[in-house]
Amino acid sequence: MKTYENFIGGRWQTSKSGQSREIRDPGNGELIAKVQESNRDDVLAAVDAARQAFDSGPWRKTSALDRGKFLFKVGDAIRADAARLARLEVQNCGKPLAEAEFDIADAANCFEFFGGLATKIHGETMQVPANSLSFVVREPIGVCGQIIPWNYPLLMAAWKLAPALAAGNVCILKPSEMTPLTALELAEIFRKIELPAGVVNIVTGPGAGVGEEIAANPRIDKVAFTGGTVTGRKIMVGAAANVKKISLELGGKNPNIVFADADLEAAVDGALFGAFANQGEVCSAGSRLLVEKSIHKPLVEGMLRKVPNIKLGHGLQPKVKMGPLISSTHRDKVEGYIKLGQQEGAKLVCGGKRPDAADLKNGFFVEPTIFDDVKPTMRIAREEIFGPVLTVTTFDSEAEAIKIANDTEYGLAAGIWTRNVQRAARVAQEIRAGIVWVNTYHPTFNELPWGGYKQSGIGRELGLYGIEEYLETKQVNINLDEAPIGWY
Ligand code: NDP
């Protein structure tokens, strides 16, 4: 069993706390690794290393072309080790192997996408009403703190690090204390490709302490966060200390709307995949299914016919389609919502309990759960459950569907199922969310912006928009008149 250290200033280092944390497989409880249980002092060491790398190290002088080449090397190295990384991801966060394989490949794509973008950062020249040469240049922000969650450990590390590095920043990344292993393997890749010391620092430890210090430290110029909305608010408060730039990708309670003219079979698949991929532990999960009344019965029956195909089990077992939840605490939270749904009067039509199989009793499993007859006012239809729980609500008209869909404090994603192209375009326009999928659910591309309206966040990741979040904008105004200003 491996004990990992922090990666600070290009070297592996034990925590100043002297403490370590056991990392256990959520599918069977087995001990798989130990990591450093760091504290604020480790963050301060990472800040020193990162500031040195940015303020006087070689990274700011590294050409965009060479920054891009580093990122391509990271992509290659991830691909070369993909099979091992995918298995480690499964053991650390529980998802089925096929999903982990997809995440690892996409993490490699992400580094390559931003590797290519490094050389496309450009400014502008402006005609101004004076005899001057005026232009705009784009520059890195500086030291970026990055705090990521447990549901997509390596992919979220890639989404944060790749654009930041392409833009010429240096980074201090804190993975979730529960799922730090693949991010630490990524650190080893940075070491092997000889990324200059201090350009990427990875510190493991709890949000209380490590995360708080990253958010508040005045020598960190920006903080980027993915996680729950409550934590996001705390990060904003911490970041206010030095008016840090922030980008936040927070929660969602995303509507997946099925109209009567949809392809029913496709909508059934889309509803289940939207709700149950990654055990429903997805910010963009289609956890609120809104169904036109006339097809409510066949749609629910279609889902109930297919739910038995969602094989529950350890993610490394063949044919498993749903793994365990991340922790017993999180399972308690999800089970609390299932109980609440019953108390609120929603109709439990499948799942709602732990599986009976003896080989699953040491993992944090919950069966795929569907509540029918859910009123939009119920808490299970309003609060983010972040587990395999789908609520079904009916509507009579397009206007009512839009009203229910938008009646939420969140605005991350939405799905629309219809064969009517005008309706698809109309409803997509009316939805107050950053991502709208039509006749599909969940496809995510490095090329497209990712992020939310309302309390689902601030800023966008991925695409050309993603690199913007890591760039400052400077105007340079060169006076071409040689005469003095002549004002006094
Ligand atoms: P959090 O939002 O608390 O955790 C995300 C990251 O933030 C982790 O690295 C965590 O550290 C860190 N963190 C926690 N508190 C602080 C703090 N005060 N300052 C700085 N960093 C902090 O998610 P949870 O794991 O607690 O899950 C809570 C809920 O959030 C879930 O039930 C779900 O609803 C939502 N969530 C949303 C995600 C998304 O993708 N949008 C992802 C994960 C959760 P630590 O290592 O201690 O966990």
PDB file of N, CA, C and O in Angstrom, residues 132-195:
ATOM      1  N   SER A 132      -1.568  57.938 -30.816  1.00  0.00           N
ATOM      2  CA  SER A 132      -0.955  56.941 -29.939  1.00  0.00           C
ATOM      3  C   SER A 132      -1.132  55.555 -30.523  1.00  0.00           C
ATOM      4  O   SER A 132      -2.021  55.325 -31.348  1.00  0.00           O
ATOM      5  N   LEU A 133      -0.237  54.703 -30.097  1.00  0.00           N
ATOM      6  CA  LEU A 133      -0.394  53.286 -30.438  1.00  0.00           C
ATOM      7  C   LEU A 133      -0.988  52.615 -29.210  1.00  0.00           C
ATOM      8  O   LEU A 133      -0.359  52.579 -28.152  1.00  0.00           O
ATOM      9  N   SER A 134      -2.217  52.142 -29.345  1.00  0.00           N
ATOM     10  CA  SER A 134      -2.931  51.602 -28.172  1.00  0.00           C
ATOM     11  C   SER A 134      -3.261  50.149 -28.429  1.00  0.00           C
ATOM     12  O   SER A 134      -3.833  49.806 -29.467  1.00  0.00           O
ATOM     13  N   PHE A 135      -2.869  49.340 -27.497  1.00  0.00           N
ATOM     14  CA  PHE A 135      -3.164  47.914 -27.684  1.00  0.00           C
ATOM     15  C   PHE A 135      -3.467  47.235 -26.348  1.00  0.00           C
ATOM     16  O   PHE A 135      -3.228  47.797 -25.274  1.00  0.00           O
ATOM     17  N   VAL A 136      -4.018  46.053 -26.481  1.00  0.00           N
ATOM     18  CA  VAL A 136      -4.442  45.281 -25.310  1.00  0.00           C
ATOM     19  C   VAL A 136      -3.658  43.976 -25.301  1.00  0.00           C
ATOM     20  O   VAL A 136      -3.567  43.306 -26.335  1.00  0.00           O
ATOM     21  N   VAL A 137      -3.065  43.662 -24.167  1.00  0.00           N
ATOM     22  CA  VAL A 137      -2.373  42.373 -24.051  1.00  0.00           C
ATOM     23  C   VAL A 137      -3.042  41.540 -22.961  1.00  0.00           C
ATOM     24  O   VAL A 137      -3.647  42.071 -22.026  1.00  0.00           O
ATOM     25  N   ARG A 138      -2.957  40.252 -23.087  1.00  0.00           N
ATOM     26  CA  ARG A 138      -3.513  39.310 -22.118  1.00  0.00           C
ATOM     27  C   ARG A 138      -2.351  38.697 -21.355  1.00  0.00           C
ATOM     28  O   ARG A 138      -1.373  38.249 -21.962  1.00  0.00           O
ATOM     29  N   GLU A 139      -2.496  38.645 -20.036  1.00  0.00           N
ATOM     30  CA  GLU A 139      -1.406  38.128 -19.196  1.00  0.00           C
ATOM     31  C   GLU A 139      -1.964  37.169 -18.159  1.00  0.00           C
ATOM     32  O   GLU A 139      -3.150  37.265 -17.793  1.00  0.00           O
ATOM     33  N   PRO A 140      -1.127  36.274 -17.658  1.00  0.00           N
ATOM     34  CA  PRO A 140      -1.618  35.378 -16.597  1.00  0.00           C
ATOM     35  C   PRO A 140      -1.966  36.158 -15.334  1.00  0.00           C
ATOM     36  O   PRO A 140      -1.424  37.238 -15.087  1.00  0.00           O
ATOM     37  N   ILE A 141      -2.853  35.583 -14.520  1.00  0.00           N
ATOM     38  CA  ILE A 141      -3.275  36.246 -13.283  1.00  0.00           C
ATOM     39  C   ILE A 141      -2.207  36.101 -12.199  1.00  0.00           C
ATOM     40  O   ILE A 141      -1.973  37.002 -11.414  1.00  0.00           O
ATOM     41  N   GLY A 142      -1.554  34.959 -12.157  1.00  0.00           N
ATOM     42  CA  GLY A 142      -0.510  34.750 -11.146  1.00  0.00           C
ATOM     43  C   GLY A 142      -0.637  33.394 -10.485  1.00  0.00           C
ATOM     44  O   GLY A 142      -0.696  32.361 -11.152  1.00  0.00           O
ATOM     45  N   VAL A 143      -0.724  33.420  -9.146  1.00  0.00           N
ATOM     46  CA  VAL A 143      -0.844  32.168  -8.387  1.00  0.00           C
ATOM     47  C   VAL A 143      -2.339  31.844  -8.249  1.00  0.00           C
ATOM     48  O   VAL A 143      -3.099  32.642  -7.706  1.00  0.00           O
ATOM     49  N   CYS A 144      -2.731  30.668  -8.747  1.00  0.00           N
ATOM     50  CA  CYS A 144      -4.145  30.279  -8.723  1.00  0.00           C
ATOM     51  C   CYS A 144      -4.357  29.132  -7.735  1.00  0.00           C
ATOM     52  O   CYS A 144      -3.723  28.082  -7.861  1.00  0.00           O
ATOM     53  N   GLY A 145      -5.241  29.348  -6.771  1.00  0.00           N
ATOM     54  CA  GLY A 145      -5.650  28.269  -5.871  1.00  0.00           C
ATOM     55  C   GLY A 145      -6.817  27.530  -6.516  1.00  0.00           C
ATOM     56  O   GLY A 145      -7.707  28.167  -7.088  1.00  0.00           O
ATOM     57  N   GLN A 146      -6.818  26.213  -6.436  1.00  0.00           N
ATOM     58  CA  GLN A 146      -7.863  25.434  -7.108  1.00  0.00           C
ATOM     59  C   GLN A 146      -8.341  24.334  -6.157  1.00  0.00           C
ATOM     60  O   GLN A 146      -7.547  23.538  -5.661  1.00  0.00           O
ATOM     61  N   ILE A 147      -9.630  24.327  -5.901  1.00  0.00           N
ATOM     62  CA  ILE A 147     -10.205  23.397  -4.917  1.00  0.00           C
ATOM     63  C   ILE A 147     -11.236  22.542  -5.643  1.00  0.00           C
ATOM     64  O   ILE A 147     -12.164  23.078  -6.257  1.00  0.00           O
ATOM     65  N   ILE A 148     -11.045  21.224  -5.589  1.00  0.00           N
ATOM     66  CA  ILE A 148     -11.911  20.360  -6.414  1.00  0.00           C
ATOM     67  C   ILE A 148     -12.623  19.296  -5.566  1.00  0.00           C
ATOM     68  O   ILE A 148     -12.179  18.962  -4.463  1.00  0.00           O
ATOM     69  N   PRO A 149     -13.726  18.757  -6.090  1.00  0.00           N
ATOM     70  CA  PRO A 149     -14.551  17.806  -5.331  1.00  0.00           C
ATOM     71  C   PRO A 149     -14.174  16.353  -5.616  1.00  0.00           C
ATOM     72  O   PRO A 149     -13.188  16.070  -6.304  1.00  0.00           O
ATOM     73  N   TRP A 150     -15.044  15.460  -5.120  1.00  0.00           N
ATOM     74  CA  TRP A 150     -14.723  14.032  -5.131  1.00  0.00           C
ATOM     75  C   TRP A 150     -15.408  13.250  -6.238  1.00  0.00           C
ATOM     76  O   TRP A 150     -15.184  12.059  -6.380  1.00  0.00           O
ATOM     77  N   ASN A 151     -16.263  13.880  -7.031  1.00  0.00           N
ATOM     78  CA  ASN A 151     -17.052  13.070  -7.972  1.00  0.00           C
ATOM     79  C   ASN A 151     -16.335  12.786  -9.292  1.00  0.00           C
ATOM     80  O   ASN A 151     -16.604  11.772  -9.930  1.00  0.00           O
ATOM     81  N   TYR A 152     -15.442  13.688  -9.712  1.00  0.00           N
ATOM     82  CA  TYR A 152     -14.650  13.465 -10.940  1.00  0.00           C
ATOM     83  C   TYR A 152     -13.199  13.859 -10.632  1.00  0.00           C
ATOM     84  O   TYR A 152     -12.714  14.872 -11.143  1.00  0.00           O
ATOM     85  N   PRO A 153     -12.500  13.093  -9.821  1.00  0.00           N
ATOM     86  CA  PRO A 153     -11.226  13.593  -9.264  1.00  0.00           C
ATOM     87  C   PRO A 153     -10.177  14.007 -10.312  1.00  0.00           C
ATOM     88  O   PRO A 153      -9.691  15.133 -10.270  1.00  0.00           O
ATOM     89  N   LEU A 154      -9.824  13.129 -11.248  1.00  0.00           N
ATOM     90  CA  LEU A 154      -8.780  13.515 -12.200  1.00  0.00           C
ATOM     91  C   LEU A 154      -9.319  14.516 -13.221  1.00  0.00           C
ATOM     92  O   LEU A 154      -8.627  15.464 -13.600  1.00  0.00           O
ATOM     93  N   LEU A 155     -10.547  14.319 -13.651  1.00  0.00           N
ATOM     94  CA  LEU A 155     -11.109  15.216 -14.663  1.00  0.00           C
ATOM     95  C   LEU A 155     -11.202  16.647 -14.131  1.00  0.00           C
ATOM     96  O   LEU A 155     -10.879  17.607 -14.838  1.00  0.00           O
ATOM     97  N   MET A 156     -11.632  16.802 -12.888  1.00  0.00           N
ATOM     98  CA  MET A 156     -11.727  18.162 -12.326  1.00  0.00           C
ATOM     99  C   MET A 156     -10.337  18.786 -12.164  1.00  0.00           C
ATOM    100  O   MET A 156     -10.165  19.992 -12.339  1.00  0.00           O
ATOM    101  N   ALA A 157      -9.333  17.948 -11.841  1.00  0.00           N
ATOM    102  CA  ALA A 157      -7.964  18.473 -11.761  1.00  0.00           C
ATOM    103  C   ALA A 157      -7.544  18.985 -13.140  1.00  0.00           C
ATOM    104  O   ALA A 157      -6.936  20.058 -13.271  1.00  0.00           O
ATOM    105  N   ALA A 158      -7.898  18.230 -14.190  1.00  0.00           N
ATOM    106  CA  ALA A 158      -7.542  18.644 -15.558  1.00  0.00           C
ATOM    107  C   ALA A 158      -8.271  19.935 -15.940  1.00  0.00           C
ATOM    108  O   ALA A 158      -7.670  20.856 -16.495  1.00  0.00           O
ATOM    109  N   TRP A 159      -9.572  20.011 -15.628  1.00  0.00           N
ATOM    110  CA  TRP A 159     -10.348  21.215 -15.973  1.00  0.00           C
ATOM    111  C   TRP A 159      -9.754  22.462 -15.322  1.00  0.00           C
ATOM    112  O   TRP A 159      -9.884  23.560 -15.841  1.00  0.00           O
ATOM    113  N   LYS A 160      -9.157  22.285 -14.131  1.00  0.00           N
ATOM    114  CA  LYS A 160      -8.603  23.440 -13.431  1.00  0.00           C
ATOM    115  C   LYS A 160      -7.182  23.743 -13.920  1.00  0.00           C
ATOM    116  O   LYS A 160      -6.845  24.883 -14.233  1.00  0.00           O
ATOM    117  N   LEU A 161      -6.326  22.703 -13.940  1.00  0.00           N
ATOM    118  CA  LEU A 161      -4.904  22.957 -14.194  1.00  0.00           C
ATOM    119  C   LEU A 161      -4.633  23.327 -15.651  1.00  0.00           C
ATOM    120  O   LEU A 161      -3.826  24.225 -15.931  1.00  0.00           O
ATOM    121  N   ALA A 162      -5.273  22.627 -16.593  1.00  0.00           N
ATOM    122  CA  ALA A 162      -4.898  22.799 -18.006  1.00  0.00           C
ATOM    123  C   ALA A 162      -5.081  24.246 -18.489  1.00  0.00           C
ATOM    124  O   ALA A 162      -4.136  24.828 -19.046  1.00  0.00           O
ATOM    125  N   PRO A 163      -6.256  24.881 -18.277  1.00  0.00           N
ATOM    126  CA  PRO A 163      -6.375  26.260 -18.761  1.00  0.00           C
ATOM    127  C   PRO A 163      -5.462  27.227 -18.015  1.00  0.00           C
ATOM    128  O   PRO A 163      -4.920  28.161 -18.602  1.00  0.00           O
ATOM    129  N   ALA A 164      -5.298  26.986 -16.698  1.00  0.00           N
ATOM    130  CA  ALA A 164      -4.463  27.889 -15.900  1.00  0.00           C
ATOM    131  C   ALA A 164      -3.018  27.866 -16.409  1.00  0.00           C
ATOM    132  O   ALA A 164      -2.385  28.913 -16.578  1.00  0.00           O
ATOM    133  N   LEU A 165      -2.506  26.681 -16.674  1.00  0.00           N
ATOM    134  CA  LEU A 165      -1.115  26.559 -17.128  1.00  0.00           C
ATOM    135  C   LEU A 165      -0.971  27.084 -18.557  1.00  0.00           C
ATOM    136  O   LEU A 165       0.013  27.745 -18.884  1.00  0.00           O
ATOM    137  N   ALA A 166      -1.948  26.777 -19.406  1.00  0.00           N
ATOM    138  CA  ALA A 166      -1.887  27.273 -20.790  1.00  0.00           C
ATOM    139  C   ALA A 166      -1.773  28.790 -20.796  1.00  0.00           C
ATOM    140  O   ALA A 166      -1.053  29.371 -21.607  1.00  0.00           O
ATOM    141  N   ALA A 167      -2.470  29.440 -19.857  1.00  0.00           N
ATOM    142  CA  ALA A 167      -2.464  30.904 -19.791  1.00  0.00           C
ATOM    143  C   ALA A 167      -1.211  31.449 -19.099  1.00  0.00           C
ATOM    144  O   ALA A 167      -1.035  32.671 -19.037  1.00  0.00           O
ATOM    145  N   GLY A 168      -0.364  30.572 -18.555  1.00  0.00           N
ATOM    146  CA  GLY A 168       0.895  31.023 -17.960  1.00  0.00           C
ATOM    147  C   GLY A 168       0.861  31.231 -16.458  1.00  0.00           C
ATOM    148  O   GLY A 168       1.771  31.818 -15.881  1.00  0.00           O
ATOM    149  N   ASN A 169      -0.202  30.720 -15.810  1.00  0.00           N
ATOM    150  CA  ASN A 169      -0.297  30.834 -14.349  1.00  0.00           C
ATOM    151  C   ASN A 169       0.463  29.703 -13.666  1.00  0.00           C
ATOM    152  O   ASN A 169       0.883  28.735 -14.312  1.00  0.00           O
ATOM    153  N   VAL A 170       0.581  29.806 -12.352  1.00  0.00           N
ATOM    154  CA  VAL A 170       1.056  28.692 -11.537  1.00  0.00           C
ATOM    155  C   VAL A 170      -0.076  28.312 -10.578  1.00  0.00           C
ATOM    156  O   VAL A 170      -0.962  29.127 -10.316  1.00  0.00           O
ATOM    157  N   CYS A 171      -0.045  27.077 -10.069  1.00  0.00           N
ATOM    158  CA  CYS A 171      -1.230  26.549  -9.389  1.00  0.00           C
ATOM    159  C   CYS A 171      -0.913  25.872  -8.058  1.00  0.00           C
ATOM    160  O   CYS A 171       0.133  25.239  -7.907  1.00  0.00           O
ATOM    161  N   ILE A 172      -1.880  26.005  -7.149  1.00  0.00           N
ATOM    162  CA  ILE A 172      -1.892  25.198  -5.921  1.00  0.00           C
ATOM    163  C   ILE A 172      -3.242  24.487  -5.922  1.00  0.00           C
ATOM    164  O   ILE A 172      -4.288  25.130  -5.826  1.00  0.00           O
ATOM    165  N   LEU A 173      -3.204  23.167  -6.069  1.00  0.00           N
ATOM    166  CA  LEU A 173      -4.451  22.400  -6.199  1.00  0.00           C
ATOM    167  C   LEU A 173      -4.712  21.619  -4.915  1.00  0.00           C
ATOM    168  O   LEU A 173      -3.818  20.935  -4.405  1.00  0.00           O
ATOM    169  N   LYS A 174      -5.946  21.717  -4.431  1.00  0.00           N
ATOM    170  CA  LYS A 174      -6.365  20.869  -3.308  1.00  0.00           C
ATOM    171  C   LYS A 174      -7.455  19.913  -3.794  1.00  0.00           C
ATOM    172  O   LYS A 174      -8.585  20.329  -4.057  1.00  0.00           O
ATOM    173  N   PRO A 175      -7.114  18.621  -3.879  1.00  0.00           N
ATOM    174  CA  PRO A 175      -8.171  17.653  -4.214  1.00  0.00           C
ATOM    175  C   PRO A 175      -9.068  17.446  -3.000  1.00  0.00           C
ATOM    176  O   PRO A 175      -8.734  17.866  -1.887  1.00  0.00           O
ATOM    177  N   SER A 176     -10.192  16.766  -3.198  1.00  0.00           N
ATOM    178  CA  SER A 176     -11.024  16.395  -2.055  1.00  0.00           C
ATOM    179  C   SER A 176     -10.221  15.473  -1.138  1.00  0.00           C
ATOM    180  O   SER A 176      -9.478  14.615  -1.615  1.00  0.00           O
ATOM    181  N   GLU A 177     -10.408  15.635   0.159  1.00  0.00           N
ATOM    182  CA  GLU A 177      -9.664  14.772   1.099  1.00  0.00           C
ATOM    183  C   GLU A 177     -10.039  13.304   0.909  1.00  0.00           C
ATOM    184  O   GLU A 177      -9.283  12.412   1.262  1.00  0.00           O
ATOM    185  N   MET A 178     -11.220  13.059   0.300  1.00  0.00           N
ATOM    186  CA  MET A 178     -11.643  11.662   0.115  1.00  0.00           C
ATOM    187  C   MET A 178     -11.062  11.034  -1.145  1.00  0.00           C
ATOM    188  O   MET A 178     -10.888   9.830  -1.213  1.00  0.00           O
ATOM    189  N   THR A 179     -10.767  11.855  -2.163  1.00  0.00           N
ATOM    190  CA  THR A 179     -10.369  11.284  -3.459  1.00  0.00           C
ATOM    191  C   THR A 179      -9.125  11.948  -4.050  1.00  0.00           C
ATOM    192  O   THR A 179      -9.164  12.457  -5.179  1.00  0.00           O
ATOM    193  N   PRO A 180      -8.005  11.921  -3.322  1.00  0.00           N
ATOM    194  CA  PRO A 180      -6.847  12.665  -3.829  1.00  0.00           C
ATOM    195  C   PRO A 180      -5.902  11.857  -4.738  1.00  0.00           C
ATOM    196  O   PRO A 180      -4.944  12.417  -5.266  1.00  0.00           O
ATOM    197  N   LEU A 181      -6.174  10.553  -4.933  1.00  0.00           N
ATOM    198  CA  LEU A 181      -5.108   9.693  -5.472  1.00  0.00           C
ATOM    199  C   LEU A 181      -4.728   9.984  -6.917  1.00  0.00           C
ATOM    200  O   LEU A 181      -3.539  10.047  -7.249  1.00  0.00           O
ATOM    201  N   THR A 182      -5.711  10.142  -7.805  1.00  0.00           N
ATOM    202  CA  THR A 182      -5.316  10.362  -9.204  1.00  0.00           C
ATOM    203  C   THR A 182      -4.695  11.749  -9.405  1.00  0.00           C
ATOM    204  O   THR A 182      -3.837  11.916 -10.273  1.00  0.00           O
ATOM    205  N   ALA A 183      -5.103  12.728  -8.593  1.00  0.00           N
ATOM    206  CA  ALA A 183      -4.453  14.051  -8.697  1.00  0.00           C
ATOM    207  C   ALA A 183      -2.988  13.933  -8.274  1.00  0.00           C
ATOM    208  O   ALA A 183      -2.105  14.576  -8.854  1.00  0.00           O
ATOM    209  N   LEU A 184      -2.725  13.086  -7.273  1.00  0.00           N
ATOM    210  CA  LEU A 184      -1.331  12.888  -6.849  1.00  0.00           C
ATOM    211  C   LEU A 184      -0.544  12.129  -7.920  1.00  0.00           C
ATOM    212  O   LEU A 184       0.642  12.396  -8.136  1.00  0.00           O
ATOM    213  N   GLU A 185      -1.202  11.203  -8.611  1.00  0.00           N
ATOM    214  CA  GLU A 185      -0.535  10.522  -9.735  1.00  0.00           C
ATOM    215  C   GLU A 185      -0.226  11.536 -10.846  1.00  0.00           C
ATOM    216  O   GLU A 185       0.787  11.442 -11.523  1.00  0.00           O
ATOM    217  N   LEU A 186      -1.105  12.509 -10.995  1.00  0.00           N
ATOM    218  CA  LEU A 186      -0.866  13.564 -11.985  1.00  0.00           C
ATOM    219  C   LEU A 186       0.374  14.377 -11.599  1.00  0.00           C
ATOM    220  O   LEU A 186       1.169  14.764 -12.464  1.00  0.00           O
ATOM    221  N   ALA A 187       0.546  14.600 -10.303  1.00  0.00           N
ATOM    222  CA  ALA A 187       1.739  15.326  -9.833  1.00  0.00           C
ATOM    223  C   ALA A 187       3.000  14.574 -10.254  1.00  0.00           C
ATOM    224  O   ALA A 187       3.994  15.180 -10.675  1.00  0.00           O
ATOM    225  N   GLU A 188       2.957  13.255 -10.160  1.00  0.00           N
ATOM    226  CA  GLU A 188       4.123  12.462 -10.563  1.00  0.00           C
ATOM    227  C   GLU A 188       4.394  12.648 -12.058  1.00  0.00           C
ATOM    228  O   GLU A 188       5.555  12.701 -12.499  1.00  0.00           O
ATOM    229  N   ILE A 189       3.327  12.774 -12.836  1.00  0.00           N
ATOM    230  CA  ILE A 189       3.505  13.056 -14.274  1.00  0.00           C
ATOM    231  C   ILE A 189       4.194  14.414 -14.452  1.00  0.00           C
ATOM    232  O   ILE A 189       5.142  14.550 -15.236  1.00  0.00           O
ATOM    233  N   PHE A 190       3.765  15.430 -13.703  1.00  0.00           N
ATOM    234  CA  PHE A 190       4.406  16.753 -13.814  1.00  0.00           C
ATOM    235  C   PHE A 190       5.891  16.658 -13.451  1.00  0.00           C
ATOM    236  O   PHE A 190       6.727  17.314 -14.059  1.00  0.00           O
ATOM    237  N   ARG A 191       6.184  15.833 -12.431  1.00  0.00           N
ATOM    238  CA  ARG A 191       7.594  15.680 -12.026  1.00  0.00           C
ATOM    239  C   ARG A 191       8.402  15.034 -13.150  1.00  0.00           C
ATOM    240  O   ARG A 191       9.482  15.489 -13.504  1.00  0.00           O
ATOM    241  N   LYS A 192       7.810  13.977 -13.723  1.00  0.00           N
ATOM    242  CA  LYS A 192       8.543  13.233 -14.759  1.00  0.00           C
ATOM    243  C   LYS A 192       8.791  14.063 -16.025  1.00  0.00           C
ATOM    244  O   LYS A 192       9.818  13.918 -16.663  1.00  0.00           O
ATOM    245  N   ILE A 193       7.850  14.903 -16.395  1.00  0.00           N
ATOM    246  CA  ILE A 193       8.070  15.704 -17.612  1.00  0.00           C
ATOM    247  C   ILE A 193       8.873  16.972 -17.315  1.00  0.00           C
ATOM    248  O   ILE A 193       9.085  17.803 -18.174  1.00  0.00           O
ATOM    249  N   GLU A 194       9.325  17.084 -16.060  1.00  0.00           N
ATOM    250  CA  GLU A 194      10.186  18.185 -15.623  1.00  0.00           C
ATOM    251  C   GLU A 194       9.543  19.563 -15.812  1.00  0.00           C
ATOM    252  O   GLU A 194      10.172  20.497 -16.305  1.00  0.00           O
ATOM    253  N   LEU A 195       8.275  19.635 -15.444  1.00  0.00           N
ATOM    254  CA  LEU A 195       7.632  20.944 -15.359  1.00  0.00           C
ATOM    255  C   LEU A 195       8.428  21.740 -14.321  1.00  0.00           C
ATOM    256  O   LEU A 195       8.768  21.199 -13.263  1.00  0.00           O
TER     257      LEU A 195
END
